[in-house]
Amino acid sequence: MGSSRVKQKNPSNQLGLNPNWAQLQQKLKSHGPKPPRPSNNAQAQTQKPILGKRKERPDAESDDSRINPLFPINDDSSVTDVIAMDCEMVGVGQGNKSALGRVSLVNKWGNVIYDEFVRPIERVVDFRTEISGIRPRDLRKAKDFQVVQKAVAEIMKGRILVGHALHNDLKVLLLSHPKKDLRDTSEYQPFLKEGGRRALRYLAAEFLGVQIQNGEHCPIDDARAAMLLYQKNRKEWEKSVKDQIRLKQKQRRRKPKKKAKQGDLLVDHNPSTS
């Protein structure tokens, strides 16, 4: 046994190694060989899927935005001859009375041309957040009703106004608009079902293939949806409007003639006029 120990120590002594260093080598050998270091090609193969996913994310997002037809096709925010409007209301008085809380206007491409929160004249008792999306903080620095009303009236003037149930929006704005310039998606004949009006979310789902008003409403999305519904049916819609105007003009021309004839008969049968 003693001779074998001497033989084990001889190699390290012959090489002139420090006994501590020789002991360390023995420990490393007992742990087994080191795993091979991955080559550059292996690293590249490992990293490629991660980099690929990161690179694809923006493309995937852009694909989603292209699929959504409500996303504007350009960034032109000019005021066009056709605009769409949508309003969100809050509760005042006893809470059952509606007041303007936010108004949004978009141009024919769907780009926002006006979007403001509004401080109602009366005290707000119900923000109706679950539908309106309006919170108390939104109205702390909101513009006064009269300021917003005047701005909206100026934008609307002389333009075709598109929207859904526009009579409600105009009512809370305390504004009116020529009937010939209104394009209401709740009243357009092809959108009616069995003679009844349909909610904008159903029209958007059926005719545009998009989901809106899931929870809190976004007046910008609602205005965009109404505008896109109009644009997709613009040619037929405008033709029906012109036909209605012509029909009313014919009816007006006939009414004065009938009145004149009746007047002539009364004159003829009244001897005191002669």
CSV table of C-alpha atoms in Angstrom, one decimal:
chain,number,residue,atom,x,y,z
A,1,MET,CA,0.0,0.0,0.0
A,2,GLY,CA,2.8,2.4,0.9
A,3,SER,CA,4.5,1.9,-2.5
A,4,SER,CA,1.3,2.6,-4.4
A,5,ARG,CA,0.9,6.0,-2.6
A,6,VAL,CA,4.4,6.9,-3.6
A,7,LYS,CA,3.7,6.1,-7.2
A,8,GLN,CA,0.6,8.3,-7.2
A,9,LYS,CA,2.5,11.3,-5.9
A,10,ASN,CA,5.5,10.9,-8.3
A,11,PRO,CA,3.8,12.4,-11.4
A,12,SER,CA,2.9,15.7,-9.7
A,13,ASN,CA,6.3,15.9,-8.1
A,14,GLN,CA,8.0,15.2,-11.5
A,15,LEU,CA,6.0,18.1,-13.1
A,16,GLY,CA,6.8,20.4,-10.2
A,17,LEU,CA,3.1,21.1,-9.4
A,18,ASN,CA,2.1,22.6,-6.2
A,19,PRO,CA,0.3,19.9,-4.0
A,20,ASN,CA,-2.8,22.2,-3.7
A,21,TRP,CA,-3.0,22.6,-7.4
A,22,ALA,CA,-2.8,18.9,-7.9
A,23,GLN,CA,-5.6,18.4,-5.3
A,24,LEU,CA,-7.8,20.9,-7.2
A,25,GLN,CA,-7.3,19.0,-10.4
A,26,GLN,CA,-8.4,15.8,-8.8
A,27,LYS,CA,-11.6,17.6,-7.5
A,28,LEU,CA,-12.4,18.9,-11.0
A,29,LYS,CA,-11.9,15.4,-12.5
A,30,SER,CA,-14.3,14.0,-9.9
A,31,HIS,CA,-17.1,16.4,-11.1
A,32,GLY,CA,-16.7,15.1,-14.6
A,33,PRO,CA,-15.8,17.0,-17.8
A,34,LYS,CA,-17.2,20.4,-18.6
A,35,PRO,CA,-20.2,20.6,-20.9
A,36,PRO,CA,-19.2,21.7,-24.4
A,37,ARG,CA,-19.5,25.4,-25.0
A,38,PRO,CA,-22.2,26.1,-27.5
A,39,SER,CA,-20.9,27.3,-30.8
A,40,ASN,CA,-22.0,30.6,-32.5
A,41,ASN,CA,-24.3,28.7,-34.8
A,42,ALA,CA,-26.0,27.0,-31.8
A,43,GLN,CA,-26.5,30.4,-30.1
A,44,ALA,CA,-27.9,31.9,-33.3
A,45,GLN,CA,-30.4,29.0,-33.5
A,46,THR,CA,-31.4,29.4,-29.9
A,47,GLN,CA,-31.9,33.2,-30.2
A,48,LYS,CA,-33.6,33.1,-33.6
A,49,PRO,CA,-37.1,32.2,-32.4
A,50,ILE,CA,-37.1,34.9,-29.7
A,51,LEU,CA,-35.9,37.5,-32.0
A,52,GLY,CA,-38.4,36.4,-34.6
A,53,LYS,CA,-41.3,36.7,-32.2
A,54,ARG,CA,-40.2,40.2,-31.2
A,55,LYS,CA,-39.9,41.2,-34.8
A,56,GLU,CA,-43.3,39.9,-35.7
A,57,ARG,CA,-45.1,41.7,-32.9
A,58,PRO,CA,-45.3,45.1,-34.6
A,59,ASP,CA,-46.3,43.4,-37.8
A,60,ALA,CA,-49.1,41.5,-36.0
A,61,GLU,CA,-50.3,44.8,-34.4
A,62,SER,CA,-50.3,46.6,-37.7
A,63,ASP,CA,-52.3,43.7,-39.3
A,64,ASP,CA,-54.9,44.0,-36.5
A,65,SER,CA,-55.2,47.7,-37.2
A,66,ARG,CA,-55.6,47.2,-40.9
A,67,ILE,CA,-58.3,44.6,-40.3
A,68,ASN,CA,-60.2,47.0,-38.1
A,69,PRO,CA,-62.2,49.2,-40.7
A,70,LEU,CA,-62.7,51.9,-38.1
A,71,PHE,CA,-59.0,52.8,-38.1
A,72,PRO,CA,-58.5,55.9,-40.3
A,73,ILE,CA,-56.7,55.3,-43.6
A,74,ASN,CA,-54.7,58.6,-43.3
A,75,ASP,CA,-53.9,61.3,-40.7
A,76,ASP,CA,-55.8,64.1,-42.5
A,77,SER,CA,-57.7,65.9,-39.7
A,78,SER,CA,-59.2,68.7,-41.9
A,79,VAL,CA,-62.9,69.5,-41.5
A,80,THR,CA,-64.6,67.8,-44.5
A,81,ASP,CA,-68.0,68.5,-46.1
A,82,VAL,CA,-69.3,65.4,-44.3
A,83,ILE,CA,-68.8,64.9,-40.5
A,84,ALA,CA,-70.0,62.4,-38.0
A,85,MET,CA,-70.9,63.1,-34.3
A,86,ASP,CA,-71.6,61.2,-31.2
A,87,CYS,CA,-72.3,62.4,-27.7
A,88,GLU,CA,-72.1,60.8,-24.2
A,89,MET,CA,-74.5,62.0,-21.6
A,90,VAL,CA,-74.5,62.3,-17.8
A,91,GLY,CA,-77.4,62.5,-15.4
A,92,VAL,CA,-78.5,65.8,-13.8
A,93,GLY,CA,-81.4,66.9,-11.7
A,94,GLN,CA,-82.8,63.7,-10.2
A,95,GLY,CA,-80.5,61.6,-12.3
A,96,ASN,CA,-83.0,60.8,-15.0
A,97,LYS,CA,-82.4,64.0,-17.0
A,98,SER,CA,-79.6,63.9,-19.5
A,99,ALA,CA,-76.9,66.5,-20.0
A,100,LEU,CA,-74.0,66.6,-22.4
A,101,GLY,CA,-70.8,65.1,-20.9
A,102,ARG,CA,-68.6,64.6,-24.0
A,103,VAL,CA,-68.9,65.3,-27.7
A,104,SER,CA,-66.8,63.8,-30.5
A,105,LEU,CA,-66.6,64.8,-34.1
A,106,VAL,CA,-64.8,63.0,-36.9
A,107,ASN,CA,-64.3,63.8,-40.6
A,108,LYS,CA,-65.1,61.6,-43.5
A,109,TRP,CA,-61.9,59.6,-43.0
A,110,GLY,CA,-62.6,59.0,-39.3
A,111,ASN,CA,-60.0,61.3,-38.0
A,112,VAL,CA,-60.9,63.3,-34.9
A,113,ILE,CA,-61.6,67.0,-35.6
A,114,TYR,CA,-63.2,67.8,-32.2
A,115,ASP,CA,-63.3,65.9,-28.9
A,116,GLU,CA,-64.2,67.6,-25.6
A,117,PHE,CA,-65.5,66.7,-22.2
A,118,VAL,CA,-68.2,69.2,-21.1
A,119,ARG,CA,-69.1,70.7,-17.8
A,120,PRO,CA,-72.9,70.7,-17.7
A,121,ILE,CA,-74.8,73.8,-16.4
A,122,GLU,CA,-76.6,71.7,-13.8
A,123,ARG,CA,-74.8,69.6,-11.1
A,124,VAL,CA,-74.0,66.0,-12.2
A,125,VAL,CA,-75.6,63.4,-9.9
A,126,ASP,CA,-74.9,60.4,-12.1
A,127,PHE,CA,-71.9,60.0,-14.3
A,128,ARG,CA,-73.2,56.9,-15.9
A,129,THR,CA,-69.7,55.6,-16.2
A,130,GLU,CA,-70.6,52.1,-17.1
A,131,ILE,CA,-72.0,53.4,-20.4
A,132,SER,CA,-70.6,56.9,-20.9
A,133,GLY,CA,-67.1,56.1,-19.8
A,134,ILE,CA,-67.1,59.5,-18.0
A,135,ARG,CA,-65.6,59.9,-14.6
A,136,PRO,CA,-65.5,62.9,-12.1
A,137,ARG,CA,-61.9,63.6,-13.0
A,138,ASP,CA,-62.8,64.1,-16.6
A,139,LEU,CA,-65.1,67.0,-15.9
A,140,ARG,CA,-62.8,68.9,-13.4
A,141,LYS,CA,-61.1,70.8,-16.2
A,142,ALA,CA,-63.8,70.3,-18.8
A,143,LYS,CA,-65.0,73.2,-21.0
A,144,ASP,CA,-68.2,75.0,-20.2
A,145,PHE,CA,-71.3,73.9,-22.1
A,146,GLN,CA,-71.7,77.2,-24.0
A,147,VAL,CA,-68.1,77.1,-25.3
A,148,VAL,CA,-68.5,73.6,-26.6
A,149,GLN,CA,-72.0,74.3,-28.0
A,150,LYS,CA,-70.7,77.3,-30.0
A,151,ALA,CA,-67.7,75.3,-31.4
A,152,VAL,CA,-69.8,72.4,-32.5
A,153,ALA,CA,-72.4,74.7,-34.1
A,154,GLU,CA,-69.6,76.4,-36.1
A,155,ILE,CA,-68.2,73.0,-37.3
A,156,MET,CA,-71.7,71.6,-38.2
A,157,LYS,CA,-72.8,74.7,-40.2
A,158,GLY,CA,-73.3,74.0,-43.9
A,159,ARG,CA,-72.2,70.4,-43.6
A,160,ILE,CA,-73.8,67.0,-43.8
A,161,LEU,CA,-74.0,65.5,-40.3
A,162,VAL,CA,-73.8,61.8,-39.8
A,163,GLY,CA,-74.6,59.9,-36.6
A,164,HIS,CA,-76.9,57.4,-34.9
A,165,ALA,CA,-80.1,58.7,-33.3
A,166,LEU,CA,-78.9,62.3,-33.9
A,167,HIS,CA,-82.1,63.8,-32.4
A,168,ASN,CA,-80.7,62.8,-28.9
A,169,ASP,CA,-77.3,64.4,-29.6
A,170,LEU,CA,-78.8,67.6,-31.0
A,171,LYS,CA,-81.2,67.7,-28.0
A,172,VAL,CA,-78.4,67.7,-25.4
A,173,LEU,CA,-76.5,70.2,-27.4
A,174,LEU,CA,-79.6,72.5,-27.7
A,175,LEU,CA,-78.9,72.7,-31.4
A,176,SER,CA,-80.8,72.1,-34.6
A,177,HIS,CA,-79.6,71.1,-38.1
A,178,PRO,CA,-81.4,71.1,-41.5
A,179,LYS,CA,-83.2,67.8,-42.0
A,180,LYS,CA,-81.9,67.6,-45.5
A,181,ASP,CA,-78.3,67.5,-44.1
A,182,LEU,CA,-78.9,64.8,-41.6
A,183,ARG,CA,-77.8,61.2,-42.3
A,184,ASP,CA,-79.0,59.1,-39.4
A,185,THR,CA,-78.0,55.5,-39.4
A,186,SER,CA,-81.0,54.7,-37.0
A,187,GLU,CA,-83.4,55.9,-39.7
A,188,TYR,CA,-81.9,54.7,-43.0
A,189,GLN,CA,-84.4,52.3,-44.5
A,190,PRO,CA,-81.9,49.4,-45.4
A,191,PHE,CA,-80.7,49.4,-41.8
A,192,LEU,CA,-84.2,48.9,-40.3
A,193,LYS,CA,-85.4,45.5,-39.2
A,194,GLU,CA,-89.1,44.8,-39.7
A,195,GLY,CA,-89.7,48.5,-39.6
A,196,GLY,CA,-87.8,49.0,-36.2
A,197,ARG,CA,-84.6,50.9,-35.4
A,198,ARG,CA,-81.5,48.9,-34.5
A,199,ALA,CA,-78.7,49.8,-32.1
A,200,LEU,CA,-75.5,51.0,-33.6
A,201,ARG,CA,-73.5,48.0,-32.2
A,202,TYR,CA,-75.7,45.6,-34.2
A,203,LEU,CA,-75.3,47.6,-37.4
A,204,ALA,CA,-71.5,47.8,-36.9
A,205,ALA,CA,-71.3,44.0,-36.3
A,206,GLU,CA,-73.5,43.1,-39.3
A,207,PHE,CA,-72.4,45.6,-41.9
A,208,LEU,CA,-68.8,46.4,-40.8
A,209,GLY,CA,-67.8,43.3,-39.0
A,210,VAL,CA,-66.5,45.1,-35.9
A,211,GLN,CA,-67.5,45.0,-32.2
A,212,ILE,CA,-68.2,48.3,-30.5
A,213,GLN,CA,-69.9,49.4,-27.2
A,214,ASN,CA,-68.6,46.4,-25.3
A,215,GLY,CA,-68.9,48.0,-21.9
A,216,GLU,CA,-68.0,51.7,-21.7
A,217,HIS,CA,-68.9,53.5,-25.0
A,218,CYS,CA,-66.3,55.4,-26.9
A,219,PRO,CA,-67.9,58.3,-28.8
A,220,ILE,CA,-65.0,58.4,-31.3
A,221,ASP,CA,-65.5,54.8,-32.3
A,222,ASP,CA,-69.3,55.3,-32.4
A,223,ALA,CA,-68.9,58.3,-34.7
A,224,ARG,CA,-66.4,56.4,-36.9
A,225,ALA,CA,-68.8,53.5,-37.2
A,226,ALA,CA,-71.7,55.8,-38.2
A,227,MET,CA,-69.4,57.5,-40.8
A,228,LEU,CA,-68.3,54.2,-42.3
A,229,LEU,CA,-71.8,52.9,-42.5
A,230,TYR,CA,-72.7,56.1,-44.4
A,231,GLN,CA,-69.6,55.9,-46.7
A,232,LYS,CA,-70.3,52.3,-47.6
A,233,ASN,CA,-73.9,53.3,-48.6
A,234,ARG,CA,-73.3,56.9,-49.7
A,235,LYS,CA,-74.3,56.6,-53.3
A,236,GLU,CA,-77.7,54.9,-52.6
A,237,TRP,CA,-78.3,57.0,-49.5
A,238,GLU,CA,-77.8,60.3,-51.3
A,239,LYS,CA,-80.0,59.2,-54.2
A,240,SER,CA,-82.8,58.4,-51.7
A,241,VAL,CA,-82.4,61.8,-50.1
A,242,LYS,CA,-82.7,63.5,-53.5
A,243,ASP,CA,-85.8,61.5,-54.3
A,244,GLN,CA,-87.4,62.5,-51.0
A,245,ILE,CA,-86.6,66.2,-51.6
A,246,ARG,CA,-88.1,66.0,-55.2
A,247,LEU,CA,-91.2,64.4,-53.8
A,248,LYS,CA,-91.7,67.0,-51.2
A,249,GLN,CA,-91.2,69.8,-53.8
A,250,LYS,CA,-93.9,68.3,-56.0
A,251,GLN,CA,-96.3,68.1,-53.0
A,252,ARG,CA,-95.7,71.7,-52.2
A,253,ARG,CA,-96.4,72.8,-55.8
A,254,ARG,CA,-99.7,71.1,-55.7
A,255,LYS,CA,-101.0,72.5,-52.4
A,256,PRO,CA,-100.9,76.2,-53.5
A,257,LYS,CA,-103.0,75.5,-56.6
A,258,LYS,CA,-105.7,73.8,-54.6
A,259,LYS,CA,-105.8,76.7,-52.2
A,260,ALA,CA,-106.1,79.2,-55.1
A,261,LYS,CA,-109.0,77.3,-56.6
A,262,GLN,CA,-110.9,77.2,-53.4
A,263,GLY,CA,-110.3,81.0,-53.0
A,264,ASP,CA,-111.7,81.6,-56.4
A,265,LEU,CA,-114.8,79.7,-55.6
A,266,LEU,CA,-115.4,81.6,-52.5
A,267,VAL,CA,-115.0,84.9,-54.3
A,268,ASP,CA,-117.5,83.9,-57.0
A,269,HIS,CA,-120.1,83.0,-54.4
A,270,ASN,CA,-119.7,86.2,-52.4
A,271,PRO,CA,-122.0,88.9,-54.0
A,272,SER,CA,-120.7,91.6,-51.6
A,273,THR,CA,-117.3,91.6,-53.2
A,274,SER,CA,-118.7,92.9,-56.5
